[in-house]
Every structure is written in structure tokens, then in C-alpha cells.
Coordinates of C-alpha atoms in Angstrom, one line a residue:
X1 CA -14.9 -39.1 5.6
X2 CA -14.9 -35.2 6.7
X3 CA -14.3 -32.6 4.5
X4 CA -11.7 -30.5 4.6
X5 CA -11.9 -26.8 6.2
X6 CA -11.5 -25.2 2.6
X7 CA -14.4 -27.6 1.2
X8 CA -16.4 -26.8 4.2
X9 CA -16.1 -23.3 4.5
X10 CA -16.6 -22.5 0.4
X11 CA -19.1 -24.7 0.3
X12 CA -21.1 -22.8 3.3
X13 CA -19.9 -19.7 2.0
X14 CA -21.3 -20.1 -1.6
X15 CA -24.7 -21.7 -0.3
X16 CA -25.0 -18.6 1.2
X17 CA -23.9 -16.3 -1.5
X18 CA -26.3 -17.5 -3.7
X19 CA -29.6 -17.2 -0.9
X20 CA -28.4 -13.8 -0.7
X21 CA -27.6 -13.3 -4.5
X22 CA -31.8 -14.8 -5.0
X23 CA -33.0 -13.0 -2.9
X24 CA -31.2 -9.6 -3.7
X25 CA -31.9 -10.1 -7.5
X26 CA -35.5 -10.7 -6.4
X27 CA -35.6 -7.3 -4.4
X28 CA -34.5 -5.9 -7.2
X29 CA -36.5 -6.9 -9.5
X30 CA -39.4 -6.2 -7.2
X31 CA -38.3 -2.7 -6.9
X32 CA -38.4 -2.2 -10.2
X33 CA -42.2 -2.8 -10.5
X34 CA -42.4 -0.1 -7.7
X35 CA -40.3 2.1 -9.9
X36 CA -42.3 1.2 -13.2
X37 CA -46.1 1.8 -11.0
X38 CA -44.9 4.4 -9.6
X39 CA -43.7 6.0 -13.4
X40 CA -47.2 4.7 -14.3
X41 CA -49.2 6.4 -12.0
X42 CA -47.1 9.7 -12.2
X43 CA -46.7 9.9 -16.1
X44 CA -50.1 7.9 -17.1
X45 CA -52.7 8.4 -14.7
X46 CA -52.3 11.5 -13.1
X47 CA -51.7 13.7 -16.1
X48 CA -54.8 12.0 -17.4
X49 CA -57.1 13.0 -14.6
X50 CA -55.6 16.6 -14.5
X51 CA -56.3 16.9 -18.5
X52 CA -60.1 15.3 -18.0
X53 CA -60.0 17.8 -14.9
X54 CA -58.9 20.3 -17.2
X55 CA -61.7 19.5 -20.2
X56 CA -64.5 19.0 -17.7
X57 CA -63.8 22.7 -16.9
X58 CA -62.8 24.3 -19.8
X59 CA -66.6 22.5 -21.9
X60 CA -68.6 23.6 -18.8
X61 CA -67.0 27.0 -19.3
X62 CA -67.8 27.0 -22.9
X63 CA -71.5 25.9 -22.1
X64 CA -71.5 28.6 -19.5
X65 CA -70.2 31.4 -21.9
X66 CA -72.7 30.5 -25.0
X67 CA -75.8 31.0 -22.5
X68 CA -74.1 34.4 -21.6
X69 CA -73.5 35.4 -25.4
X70 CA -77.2 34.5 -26.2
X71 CA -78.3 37.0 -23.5
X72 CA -75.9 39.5 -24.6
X73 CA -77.6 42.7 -25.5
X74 CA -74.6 45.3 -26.8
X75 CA -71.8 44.3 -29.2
X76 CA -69.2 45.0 -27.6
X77 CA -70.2 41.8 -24.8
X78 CA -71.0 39.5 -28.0
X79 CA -67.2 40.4 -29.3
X80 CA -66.6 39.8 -25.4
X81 CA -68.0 36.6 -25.4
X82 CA -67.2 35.6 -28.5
X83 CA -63.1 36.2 -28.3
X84 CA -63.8 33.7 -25.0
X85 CA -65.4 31.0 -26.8
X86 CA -62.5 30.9 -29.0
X87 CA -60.1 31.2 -26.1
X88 CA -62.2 28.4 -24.2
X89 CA -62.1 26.3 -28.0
X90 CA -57.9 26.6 -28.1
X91 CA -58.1 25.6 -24.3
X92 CA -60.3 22.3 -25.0
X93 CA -58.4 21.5 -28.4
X94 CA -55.0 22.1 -26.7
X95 CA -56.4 19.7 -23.7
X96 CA -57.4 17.0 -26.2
X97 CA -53.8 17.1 -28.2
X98 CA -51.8 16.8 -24.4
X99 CA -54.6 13.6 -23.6
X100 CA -53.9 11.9 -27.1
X101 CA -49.8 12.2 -26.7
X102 CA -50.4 9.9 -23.6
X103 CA -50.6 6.2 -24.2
X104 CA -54.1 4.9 -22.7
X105 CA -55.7 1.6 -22.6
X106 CA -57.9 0.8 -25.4
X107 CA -61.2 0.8 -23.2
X108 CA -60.6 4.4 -22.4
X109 CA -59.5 5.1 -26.0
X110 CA -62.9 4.5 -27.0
X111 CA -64.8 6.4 -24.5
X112 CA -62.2 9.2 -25.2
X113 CA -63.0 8.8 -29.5
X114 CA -67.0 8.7 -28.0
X115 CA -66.7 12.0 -26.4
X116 CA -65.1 13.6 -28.9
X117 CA -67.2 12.6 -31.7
X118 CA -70.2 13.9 -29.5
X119 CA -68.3 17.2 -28.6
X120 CA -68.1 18.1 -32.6
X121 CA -71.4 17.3 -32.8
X122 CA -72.2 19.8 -30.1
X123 CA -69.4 22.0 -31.4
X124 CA -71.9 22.2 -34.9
X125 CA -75.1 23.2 -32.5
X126 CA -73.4 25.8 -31.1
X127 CA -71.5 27.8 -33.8
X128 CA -75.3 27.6 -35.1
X129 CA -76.1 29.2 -31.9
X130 CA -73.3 31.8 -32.3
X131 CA -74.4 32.5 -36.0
X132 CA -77.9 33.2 -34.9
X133 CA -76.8 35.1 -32.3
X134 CA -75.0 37.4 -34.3
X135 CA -77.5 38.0 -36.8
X136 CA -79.8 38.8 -34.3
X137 CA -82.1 35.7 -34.2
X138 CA -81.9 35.4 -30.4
X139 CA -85.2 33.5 -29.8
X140 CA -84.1 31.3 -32.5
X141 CA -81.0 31.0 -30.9
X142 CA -82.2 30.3 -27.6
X143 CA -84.7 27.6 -28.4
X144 CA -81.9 25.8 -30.2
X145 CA -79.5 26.2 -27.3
X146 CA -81.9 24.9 -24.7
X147 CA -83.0 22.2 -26.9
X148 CA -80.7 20.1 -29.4
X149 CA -77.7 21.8 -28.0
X150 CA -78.5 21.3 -24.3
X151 CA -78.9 17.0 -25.2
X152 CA -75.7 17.3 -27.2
X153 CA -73.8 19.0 -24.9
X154 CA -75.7 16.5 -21.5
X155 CA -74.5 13.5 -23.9
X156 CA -70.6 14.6 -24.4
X157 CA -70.7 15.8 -20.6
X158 CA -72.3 12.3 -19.6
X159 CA -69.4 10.9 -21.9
X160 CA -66.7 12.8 -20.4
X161 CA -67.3 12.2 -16.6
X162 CA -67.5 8.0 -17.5
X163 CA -64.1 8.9 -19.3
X164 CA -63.0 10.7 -15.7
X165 CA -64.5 7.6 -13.5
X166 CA -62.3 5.3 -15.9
X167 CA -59.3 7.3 -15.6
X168 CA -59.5 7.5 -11.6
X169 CA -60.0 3.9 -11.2
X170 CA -57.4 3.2 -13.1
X171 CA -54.8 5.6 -11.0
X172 CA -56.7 4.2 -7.5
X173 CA -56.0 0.5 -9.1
X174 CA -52.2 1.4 -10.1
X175 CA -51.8 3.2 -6.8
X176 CA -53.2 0.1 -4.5
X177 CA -51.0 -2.4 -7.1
X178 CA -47.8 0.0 -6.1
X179 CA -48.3 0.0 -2.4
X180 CA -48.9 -4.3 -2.7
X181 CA -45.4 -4.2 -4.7
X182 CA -43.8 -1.7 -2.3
X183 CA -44.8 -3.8 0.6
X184 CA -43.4 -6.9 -0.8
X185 CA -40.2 -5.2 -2.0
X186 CA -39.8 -4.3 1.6
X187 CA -40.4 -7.8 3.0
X188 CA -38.0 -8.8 0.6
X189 CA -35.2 -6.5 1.6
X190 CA -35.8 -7.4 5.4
X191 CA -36.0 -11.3 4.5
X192 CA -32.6 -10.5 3.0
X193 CA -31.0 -8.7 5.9
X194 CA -32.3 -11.0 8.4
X195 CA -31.0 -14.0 6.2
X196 CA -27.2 -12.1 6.0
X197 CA -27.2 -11.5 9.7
X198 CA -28.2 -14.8 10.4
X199 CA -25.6 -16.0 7.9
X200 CA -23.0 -14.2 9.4
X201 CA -23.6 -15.7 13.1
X202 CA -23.6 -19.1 11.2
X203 CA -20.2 -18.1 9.8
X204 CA -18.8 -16.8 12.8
X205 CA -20.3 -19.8 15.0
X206 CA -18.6 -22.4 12.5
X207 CA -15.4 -20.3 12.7
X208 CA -15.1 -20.4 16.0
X209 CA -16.0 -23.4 16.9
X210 CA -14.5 -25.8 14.2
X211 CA -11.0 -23.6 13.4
X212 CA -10.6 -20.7 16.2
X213 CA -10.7 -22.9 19.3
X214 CA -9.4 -25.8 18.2
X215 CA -6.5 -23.3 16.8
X216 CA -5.9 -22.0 19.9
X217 CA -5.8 -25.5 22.0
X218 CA -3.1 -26.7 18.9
X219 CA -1.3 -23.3 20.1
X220 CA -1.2 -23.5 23.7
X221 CA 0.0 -27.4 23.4
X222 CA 2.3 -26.1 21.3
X223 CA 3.5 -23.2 24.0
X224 CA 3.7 -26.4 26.8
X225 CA 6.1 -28.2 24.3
X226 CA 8.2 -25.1 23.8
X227 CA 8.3 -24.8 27.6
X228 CA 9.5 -28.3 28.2
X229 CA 6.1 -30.3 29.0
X230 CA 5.8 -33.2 27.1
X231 CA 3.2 -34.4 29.3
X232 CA -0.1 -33.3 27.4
X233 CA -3.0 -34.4 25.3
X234 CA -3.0 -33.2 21.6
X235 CA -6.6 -32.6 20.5
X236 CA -8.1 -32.8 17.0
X237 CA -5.8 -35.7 16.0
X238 CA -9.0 -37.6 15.1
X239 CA -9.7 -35.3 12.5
X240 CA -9.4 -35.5 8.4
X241 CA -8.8 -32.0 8.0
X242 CA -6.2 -29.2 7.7
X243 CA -6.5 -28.9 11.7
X244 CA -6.4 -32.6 12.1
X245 CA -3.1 -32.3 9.6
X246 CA -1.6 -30.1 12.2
X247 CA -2.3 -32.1 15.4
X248 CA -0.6 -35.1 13.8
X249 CA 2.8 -32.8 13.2
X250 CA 2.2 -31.4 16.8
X251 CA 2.4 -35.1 17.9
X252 CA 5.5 -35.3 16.1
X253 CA 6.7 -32.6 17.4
X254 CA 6.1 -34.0 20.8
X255 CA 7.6 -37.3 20.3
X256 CA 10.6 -35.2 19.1
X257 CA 11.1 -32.9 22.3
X258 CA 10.7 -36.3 24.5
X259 CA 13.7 -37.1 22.3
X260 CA 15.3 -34.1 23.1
X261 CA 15.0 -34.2 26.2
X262 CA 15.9 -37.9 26.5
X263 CA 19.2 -37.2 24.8
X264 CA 19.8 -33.7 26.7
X265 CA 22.7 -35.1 28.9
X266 CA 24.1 -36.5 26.6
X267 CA 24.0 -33.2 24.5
X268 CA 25.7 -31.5 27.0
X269 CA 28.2 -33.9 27.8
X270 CA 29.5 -33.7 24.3
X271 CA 28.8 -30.2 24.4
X272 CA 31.6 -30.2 26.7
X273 CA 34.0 -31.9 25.3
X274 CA 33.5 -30.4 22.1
X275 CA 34.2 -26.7 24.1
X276 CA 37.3 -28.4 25.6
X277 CA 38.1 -28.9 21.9
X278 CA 37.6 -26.0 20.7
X279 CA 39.5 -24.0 23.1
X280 CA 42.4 -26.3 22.6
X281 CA 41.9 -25.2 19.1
X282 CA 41.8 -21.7 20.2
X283 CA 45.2 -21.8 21.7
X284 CA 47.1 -22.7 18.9
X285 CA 45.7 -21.2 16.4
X286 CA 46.6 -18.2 18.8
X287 CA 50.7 -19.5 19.2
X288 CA 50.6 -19.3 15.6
X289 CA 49.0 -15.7 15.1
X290 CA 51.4 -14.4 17.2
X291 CA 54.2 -16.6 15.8
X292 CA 53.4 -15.1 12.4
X293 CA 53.1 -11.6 14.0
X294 CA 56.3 -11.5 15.8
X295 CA 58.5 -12.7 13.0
X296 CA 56.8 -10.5 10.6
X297 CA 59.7 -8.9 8.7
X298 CA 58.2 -5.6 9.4
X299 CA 59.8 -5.7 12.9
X300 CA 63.0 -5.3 11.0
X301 CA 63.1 -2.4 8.9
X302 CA 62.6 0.3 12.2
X303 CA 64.7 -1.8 14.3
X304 CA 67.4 -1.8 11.9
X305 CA 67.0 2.3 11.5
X306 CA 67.0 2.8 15.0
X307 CA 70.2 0.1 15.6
X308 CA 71.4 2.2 12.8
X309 CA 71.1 5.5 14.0
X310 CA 72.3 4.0 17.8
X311 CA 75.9 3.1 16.6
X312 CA 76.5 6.2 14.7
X313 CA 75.9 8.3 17.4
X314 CA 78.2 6.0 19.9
X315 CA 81.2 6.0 16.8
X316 CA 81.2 9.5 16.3
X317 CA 84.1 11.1 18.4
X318 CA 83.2 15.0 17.7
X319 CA 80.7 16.6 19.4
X320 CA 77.4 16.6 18.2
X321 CA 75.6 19.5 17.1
X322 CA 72.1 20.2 18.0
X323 CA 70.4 20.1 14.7
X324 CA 71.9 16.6 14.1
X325 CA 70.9 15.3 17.5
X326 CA 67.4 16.6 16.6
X327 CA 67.9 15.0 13.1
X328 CA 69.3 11.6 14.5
X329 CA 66.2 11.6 17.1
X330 CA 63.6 12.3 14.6
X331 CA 64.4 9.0 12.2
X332 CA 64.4 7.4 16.0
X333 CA 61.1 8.2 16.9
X334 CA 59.4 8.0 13.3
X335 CA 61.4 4.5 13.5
X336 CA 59.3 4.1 17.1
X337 CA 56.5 5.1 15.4
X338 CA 56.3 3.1 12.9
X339 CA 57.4 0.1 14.7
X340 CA 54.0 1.2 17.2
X341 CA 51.6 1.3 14.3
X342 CA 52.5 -2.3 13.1
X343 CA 52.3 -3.8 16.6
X344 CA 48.7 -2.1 17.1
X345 CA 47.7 -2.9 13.5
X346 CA 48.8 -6.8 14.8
X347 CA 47.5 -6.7 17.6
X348 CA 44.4 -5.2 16.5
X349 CA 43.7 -7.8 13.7
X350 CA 44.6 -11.1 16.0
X351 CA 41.9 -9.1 18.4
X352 CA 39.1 -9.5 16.5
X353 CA 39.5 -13.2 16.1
X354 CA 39.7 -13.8 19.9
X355 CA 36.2 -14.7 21.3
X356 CA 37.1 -12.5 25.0
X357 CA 38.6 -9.9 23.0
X358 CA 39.1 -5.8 24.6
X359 CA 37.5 -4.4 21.6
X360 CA 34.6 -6.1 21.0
X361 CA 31.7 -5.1 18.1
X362 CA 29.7 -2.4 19.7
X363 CA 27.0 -0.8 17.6
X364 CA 26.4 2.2 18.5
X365 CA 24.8 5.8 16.9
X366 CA 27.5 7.2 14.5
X367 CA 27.5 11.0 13.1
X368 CA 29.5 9.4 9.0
X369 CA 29.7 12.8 8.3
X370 CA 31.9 14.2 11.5
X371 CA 34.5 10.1 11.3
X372 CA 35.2 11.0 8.1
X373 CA 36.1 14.6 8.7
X374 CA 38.1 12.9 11.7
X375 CA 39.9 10.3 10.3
X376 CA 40.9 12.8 7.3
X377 CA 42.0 15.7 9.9
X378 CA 44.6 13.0 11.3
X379 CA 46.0 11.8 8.0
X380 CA 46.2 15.2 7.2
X381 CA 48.4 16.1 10.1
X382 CA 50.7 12.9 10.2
X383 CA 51.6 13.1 6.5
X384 CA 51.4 17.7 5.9
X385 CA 53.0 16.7 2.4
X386 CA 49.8 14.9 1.2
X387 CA 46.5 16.5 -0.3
X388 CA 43.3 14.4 1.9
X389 CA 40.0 15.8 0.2
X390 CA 36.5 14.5 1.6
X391 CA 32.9 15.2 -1.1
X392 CA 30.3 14.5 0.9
X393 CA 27.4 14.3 -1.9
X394 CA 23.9 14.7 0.0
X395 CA 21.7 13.0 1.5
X396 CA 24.1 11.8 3.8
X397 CA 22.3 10.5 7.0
X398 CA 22.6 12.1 10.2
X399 CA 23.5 9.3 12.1
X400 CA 24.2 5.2 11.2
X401 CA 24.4 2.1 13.3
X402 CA 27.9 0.4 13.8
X403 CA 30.8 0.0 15.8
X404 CA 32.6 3.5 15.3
X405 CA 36.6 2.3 16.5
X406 CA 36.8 -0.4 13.9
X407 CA 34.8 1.6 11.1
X408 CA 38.1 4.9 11.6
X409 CA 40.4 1.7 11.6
X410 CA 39.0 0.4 8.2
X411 CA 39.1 3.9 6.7
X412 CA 42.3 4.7 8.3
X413 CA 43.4 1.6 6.2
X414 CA 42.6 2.7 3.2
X415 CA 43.8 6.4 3.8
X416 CA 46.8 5.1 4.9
X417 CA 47.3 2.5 2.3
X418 CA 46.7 5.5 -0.2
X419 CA 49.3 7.8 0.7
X420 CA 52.3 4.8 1.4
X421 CA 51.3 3.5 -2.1
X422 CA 51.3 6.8 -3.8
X423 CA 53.9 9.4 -5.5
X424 CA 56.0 11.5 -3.4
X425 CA 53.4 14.4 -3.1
X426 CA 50.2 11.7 -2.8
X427 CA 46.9 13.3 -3.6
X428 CA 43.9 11.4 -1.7
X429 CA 40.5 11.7 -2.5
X430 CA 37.7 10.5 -0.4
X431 CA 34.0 10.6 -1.3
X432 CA 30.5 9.6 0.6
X433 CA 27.7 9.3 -0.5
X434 CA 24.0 7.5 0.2
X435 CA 22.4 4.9 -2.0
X436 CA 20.0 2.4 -1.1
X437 CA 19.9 2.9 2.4
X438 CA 23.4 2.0 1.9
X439 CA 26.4 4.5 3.2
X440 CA 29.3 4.3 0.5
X441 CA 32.8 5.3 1.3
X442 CA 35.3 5.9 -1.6
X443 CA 38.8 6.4 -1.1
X444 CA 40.9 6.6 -4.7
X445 CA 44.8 7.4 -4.7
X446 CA 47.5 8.2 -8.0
X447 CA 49.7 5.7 -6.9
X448 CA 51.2 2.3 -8.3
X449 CA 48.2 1.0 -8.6
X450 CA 47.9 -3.1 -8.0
X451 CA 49.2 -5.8 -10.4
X452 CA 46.1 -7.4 -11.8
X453 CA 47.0 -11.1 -10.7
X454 CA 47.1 -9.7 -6.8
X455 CA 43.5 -8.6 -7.0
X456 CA 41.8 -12.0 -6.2
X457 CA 44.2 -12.3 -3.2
X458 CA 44.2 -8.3 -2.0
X459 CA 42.3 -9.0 1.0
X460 CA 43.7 -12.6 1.9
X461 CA 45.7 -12.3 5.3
X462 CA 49.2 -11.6 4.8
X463 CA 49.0 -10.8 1.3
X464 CA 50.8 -8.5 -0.1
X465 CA 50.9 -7.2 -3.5
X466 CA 54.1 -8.5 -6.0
X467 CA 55.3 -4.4 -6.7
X468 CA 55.7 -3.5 -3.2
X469 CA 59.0 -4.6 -2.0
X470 CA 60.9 -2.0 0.1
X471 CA 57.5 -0.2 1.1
X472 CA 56.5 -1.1 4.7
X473 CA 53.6 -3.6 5.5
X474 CA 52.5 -6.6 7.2
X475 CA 49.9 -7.7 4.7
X476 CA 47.2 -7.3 7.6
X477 CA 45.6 -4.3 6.6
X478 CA 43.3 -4.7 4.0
X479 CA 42.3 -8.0 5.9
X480 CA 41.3 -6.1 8.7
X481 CA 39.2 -3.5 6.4
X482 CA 37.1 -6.5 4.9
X483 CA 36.4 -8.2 8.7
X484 CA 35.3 -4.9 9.7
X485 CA 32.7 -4.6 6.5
X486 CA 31.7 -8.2 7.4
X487 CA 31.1 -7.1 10.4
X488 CA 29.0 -4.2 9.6
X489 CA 26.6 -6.5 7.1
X490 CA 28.6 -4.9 4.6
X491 CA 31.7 -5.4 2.0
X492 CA 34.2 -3.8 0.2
X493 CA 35.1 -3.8 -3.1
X494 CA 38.8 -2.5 -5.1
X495 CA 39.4 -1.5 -8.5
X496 CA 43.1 -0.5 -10.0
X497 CA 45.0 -0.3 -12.8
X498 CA 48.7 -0.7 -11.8
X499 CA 51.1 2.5 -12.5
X500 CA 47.9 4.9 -12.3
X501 CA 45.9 4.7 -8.8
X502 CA 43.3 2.4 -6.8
X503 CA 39.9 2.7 -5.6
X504 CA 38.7 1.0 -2.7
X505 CA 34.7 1.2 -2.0
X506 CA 33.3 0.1 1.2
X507 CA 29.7 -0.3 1.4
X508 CA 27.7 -0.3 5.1
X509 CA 24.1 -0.4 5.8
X510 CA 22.4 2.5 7.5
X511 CA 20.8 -0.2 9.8
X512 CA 22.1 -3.7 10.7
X513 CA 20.1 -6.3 10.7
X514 CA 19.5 -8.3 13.8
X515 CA 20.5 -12.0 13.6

């Protein structure tokens, strides 16, 4: 039975991580015997030969400098030659203390304890040499020189040159042993590389091979499907894997769309019918909007005013003066006017339920900033007695997304709403801000506030609220407000306390999201 692709694939992958993790530990450690010849060769063997170097000099020196104070003829060259010997004595001991503080095999330990033993037995000849010397016994001084002290001095020399042999083939040893390790440490490091790059073709070739193209065959059968050709082969069903897994649901997927397209006609015949019914639907349910609409009792408050005003004028049998013509015309038109503003906010609301509807949702760029400086400017003009303030609280964005007619409706509503709800010198107070990527929109009034058992119902259509008789309305209004947040991906919210004011909060995106 095959593996799945996650078996296969950690399994390759941890085979491989640990021939990489070998043979990069064993680099490693390899290198680190470079690293400790190398400290070997630097701190052991080459400060030993430079000391030996150094002693070889400094005793032939000394030998060198005795001959010369033997032959010396004034005092002032013995003092000469003796302040040298001394110097040449500090040099050699100073040598020997810098040789002991490194740590040395035990063969050259004992050639090193041989050659000092037999340079203090020298060092005895020739202070006897130096004390002669001084007191003037020159022959005596010179046969002991070229006689006992010569041998002692041949012996330590011999001595001292077997130590220097020692110590070089010890350094050329360490140095051939750190070339042997460096070499191998390299082979190593390339064994390694060529294993990961090696490792990695292997990956990629398995990848490809056994996921990427039989991917891509599952994606382009899957393309023919989605283009209506039902009429292919599905490969890797044969596998026990995650790919074979996903040719069996693409053969699924294929039975399915031969489905689909078996039952297509039938689809769209009762597609048909179903349209048939639904524009059947339509039609009432537009009879009854405008039903509703037309016998709205808000028809009869300006037709009653302008009937009223009508008859007064034909009963009165004086004259009529300008001023109450004017008068008399005024309540007309504001009764026109008011009559026009219901009809439009009717109109306007059974509009957006209509599918071929003249003001459809168009989102377009929208400066908030300059429609709510709009909308307030009109308010403002229709109703001089009322106080409209906009705060604008930055950041306000520059421009949002949304249809910009049926955003001034909604907040027309509510302006509107605030001054016919409030006291007879209304104060209005609008304020925007940004929050969350989120334009809000707050419009708060001192009027008679709402009755709390209205507030589940506020936006319902035709609602009204229960302390609002004899104040025009159709009950439309608010409605309308909460379509047009809907249909901005946003709501609205209200908050009132009845006898003190209301706060209405509607909340749009900066951005609408695309279905």
C-alpha cells in the first residue's frame, strides 16, 4: 500500500537531514583537530624552537665572551666582559624560565633536565675561569678553559642541539598531521555540499514529478469541468495518497456537472416559471405599496390647508389686500410643499424596492466632508429658525465609496426628523468622525425624544412613534435611512430618552466590500 505524500516526503526529508547533520557534525569535529594542531604547532612547537634558537645563541655567546675575557688585557674590557656574561647569564636563565612554562612531552623533558644539569656543571668551570681571570691567573685560566670547560660546554651544546632536533621534528610531525586533518576536513565539507546539492535535485525531482505535475493535470481537468467538458480522463485515481484523494473528488465532481448538465433544461424551464412567479409577485406587492402610499393620511393634512385657504378666499366679499393675498398664498405653497416632500419621500422609498428602479445604487467617490456641509446648508435655509451645527473631528477621509443621492436622503432624514420633532427654536447638532475605517455620522436633536416601547419598532415601515399625533409623517422615513445603511454595508443605530432629545448614529465603511 503507498504511502502518503506527508509520509513520503518527511521520511525523504529526515533521511536526508540526518546524512547532512553526520556529516556536518563530522566536519566539525574534524575542523576542530585543525584548529587544536594548528594551536599546537603555534603555541607548543614553535615557541619552543624560537627559545632553543634563542639558548643555542645566547650559550655560544657566553662561550664566545669567556674566551674574549681570558684574553683581556686592561680592566676596564674584563668589567666589559664581565657585565656581558651576566647580561648573556639573565638571557639564558630568562630563556629556560619561558621553555619550562610551556608544556612538553616527557622525552624532551628529559633531554631539556640533561642539558641543564650539564650547563650548571659548565656554569661551575667557568665562574672558575672568571675568578682566575680576575686574580690574574690567566694561564691557569686558559688551560682550564680549553680543557674541562671546553668538554663541559661540547657536552651541554651536544645536548642542546638533540633537544632542538627533537623539538623540530616534533613541529614538522604536527605540521604534516595538520595538513592530513586539513585535507580531510576539506573532503568532508565538499562530500557535504555535493550530498545537499544532490539532495536538493532529489527533492525537487520527487516534487515535481510525484505532486507538481500530477497537480497540475488535477487542475487543468478541473478548468475542462468548469468549462463544460465532461468528456475527460481523471488521472492519479489509482493512487493511495493525498493526490489520489483529490482525483476521486474530481471524479465526483465530474459525475456531478454530467448531472448538471443533464438536468440543465430542466433548470431553466423552472427557472422560468419561477421568474413568471416572481414578477406576478412583483406586481402586487407593488398595487399594495402604492395602495398604502396613496391613502396615507399624510395626503390630508395639506390638502385640507390648501381646500381651506381656497374657500376663504372665494367667501370673502371685500377686497383683499396684498399682504393677506401674500399670507393666504404662502400656507398654499408650504401646503404644496409639503404635500411634494411626502410624495418624493414615497416615491423614493417604494423605488428602492423595484428591481428596474430610476435611482439605482451607484457607488461612486464621495468628498463626506463637503454632503454634510451640503445637506446642512439646505436645512439651514428651509427652516432659518433652527440652529444646524456640523463637528467634523479629524481624520476624516478625503473621499469614501457609496452612492452619494441616497447617503443626503438618509441624512436629510434624520436632519429633518430632528427639527419636526424638536421645540419651537430646534437646535441640531451633527458630528463626523472616523473610526475603524468606519465613517460615523451623528445627528442629536432637544426634542420629544421617543417613547421607549417604539424603539424596537423605530425603523419598521410605517411606523410611527405613539407621541406624535398631529406632527406630519408617513412613517417611511427612518425606513428609508436603514435601507440606505444596508445598502452601504453599514447600519444605524438610535438612542432617546423621551421629553429630552434623540441620537441617531449611522455607521458606513470607507470601502464596500465586493460581493
Amino acid at each position: 500500500m503507498q504511502k502518503s505524500l506527508k509520509t513520503q516526503v518527511t521520511t525523504l526529508s529526515i533521511i536526508i537531514f540526518l546524512l547532512l547533520l553526520g556529516l556536518g557534525s563530522l566536519s566539525i569535529v574534524k575542523l576542530n583537530d585543525v584548529n587544536q594542531v594548528s594551536s599546537d604547532i603555534r603555541d607548543h612547537w614553535l615557541q619552543s624552537t624560537r627559545i632553543l634558537g634563542d639558548l643555542n645563541n645566547f650559550t655560544s655567546d657566553y662561550r664566545a665572551t669567556e674566551a674574549s675575557l681570558i684574553l683581556a688585557e686592561s680592566p676596564d674590557l674584563l668589567m666589559h666582559y664581565e657585565k656581558e656574561i651576566r647580561d648573556l647569564n639573565s638571557l639564558i636563565a630568562s630563556s629556560e624560565n619561558s621553555y619550562e612554562q610551556i608544556h612538553h612531552k616527557d622525552s624532551e623533558l628529559e633531554t631539556y633536565k640533561q642539558f641543564r644539569g650539564e650547563w650548571e656543571s659548565y656554569l661551575t668551570l667557568s665562574n672558575e675561569v672568571l675568578s682566575r681571570s680576575r686574580m690574574g691567573n690567566k694561564d691557569q685560566a686558559s688551560k682550564i678553559h680549553m680543557a674541562q670547560s671546553r668538554i663541559a660546554f661540547a657536552t651541554a651544546s651536544n645536548t642542546l642541539s638533540k633537544l632542538t632536533a627533537q623539538t623540530v621534528k616534533g613541529a614538522s610531525d604536527a605540521s604534516a598531521r595538520s595538513l592530513t586533518t586539513y585535507a580531510e576536513s576539506q573532503n568532508l565539507i565538499i562530500l557535504a555540499l555535493l550530498l545537499t546539492v544532490i539532495s536538493t535535485a532529489i527533492m525537487l525531482a520527487y516534487t515535481s514529478k510525484f505532486v507538481a505535475v500530477p497537480l497540475l493535470e488535477l487542475a487543468n481537468a478541473m478548468r475542462s469541468l468548469a468549462a463544460n467538458n465532461t468528456n475527460i480522463n481523471i488521472p492519479g485515481i489509482d493512487r493511495h495518497d493525498e493526490i489520489g484523494n483529490m482525483a476521486q473528488a474530481v471524479v465526483v465532481f465530474q459525475k456531478n456537472a454530467i448531472t448538471l448538465n443533464q438536468n440543465q433544461l430542466k433548470l431553466i424551464q423552472q427557472a422560468s416559471t419561477l421568474e413568471e412567479k416572481l414578477q406576478s409577485e412583483q406586481r402586487m406587492t407593488e398595487l399594495q405599496r402604492n395602495f398604502i402610499s396613496m391613502v396615507s393620511h399624510e395626503f390630508r393634512t395639506p390638502l385640507t390647508i390648501i381646500d381651506g385657504q381656497a374657500q376663504r378666499l372665494i367667501k370673502m366679499k371685500e377686497p383683499i389686500s396684498s399682504i393677506d393675498i401674500i399670507d393666504r398664498s404662502e400656507k398654499i405653497r408650504g401646503a404644496v410643499l409639503r404635500l411634494t416632500k411626502v410624495m418624493d419621500r414615497i416615491q423614493t422609498s417604494s423605488n428602492l424596492y423595484k428591481e428596474q428602479s430610476k435611482l439605482p445604487f451607484q457607488s461612486i467617490e464621495i468628498d463626506p466632508i463637503k454632503l454634510l456641509k451640503d445637506v446642512c446648508h439646505i436645512h439651514q435655509e428651509l427652516t432659518p429658525s433652527a440652529k444646524v451645527s456640523l463637528n467634523i473631528t479629524p481624520p476624516i477621509p478625503t473621499a469614501i465609496f457609496g452612492d452619494h443621492d441616497l447617503l443626503f436622503l438618509a441624512i436629510s432624514n434624520l436632519i429633518s426628523n430632528a427639527i419636526k420633532y424638536s421645540t419651537t427654536l430646534p437646535t441640531i447638532t451633527i458630528d463626523a468622525l472616523y473610526e475603524n475605517e468606519m465613517l460615523i455620522i451623528k445627528v442629536r436633536d432637544q426634542g420629544i425624544g421617543i417613547p421607549q416601547k417604539d424603539m424596537n419598532l423605530l425603523f419598521e415601515r410605517y411606523h410611527r412613534g405613539s407621541n406624535v399625533a398631529g406632527i406630519e409623517g408617513t412613517g417611511i422615513g427612518l425606513h428609508l435611512v436603514k435601507m440606505v445603511a444596508s445598502l452601504h454595508q453599514g447600519d444605524v443605530s438610535a438612542s432617546s430618552t423621551e421629553g429630552q432629545g434623540s441620537e441617531f448614529i449611522i455607521r458606513v465603511p470607507h470601502e464596500l466590500k465586493s460581493n
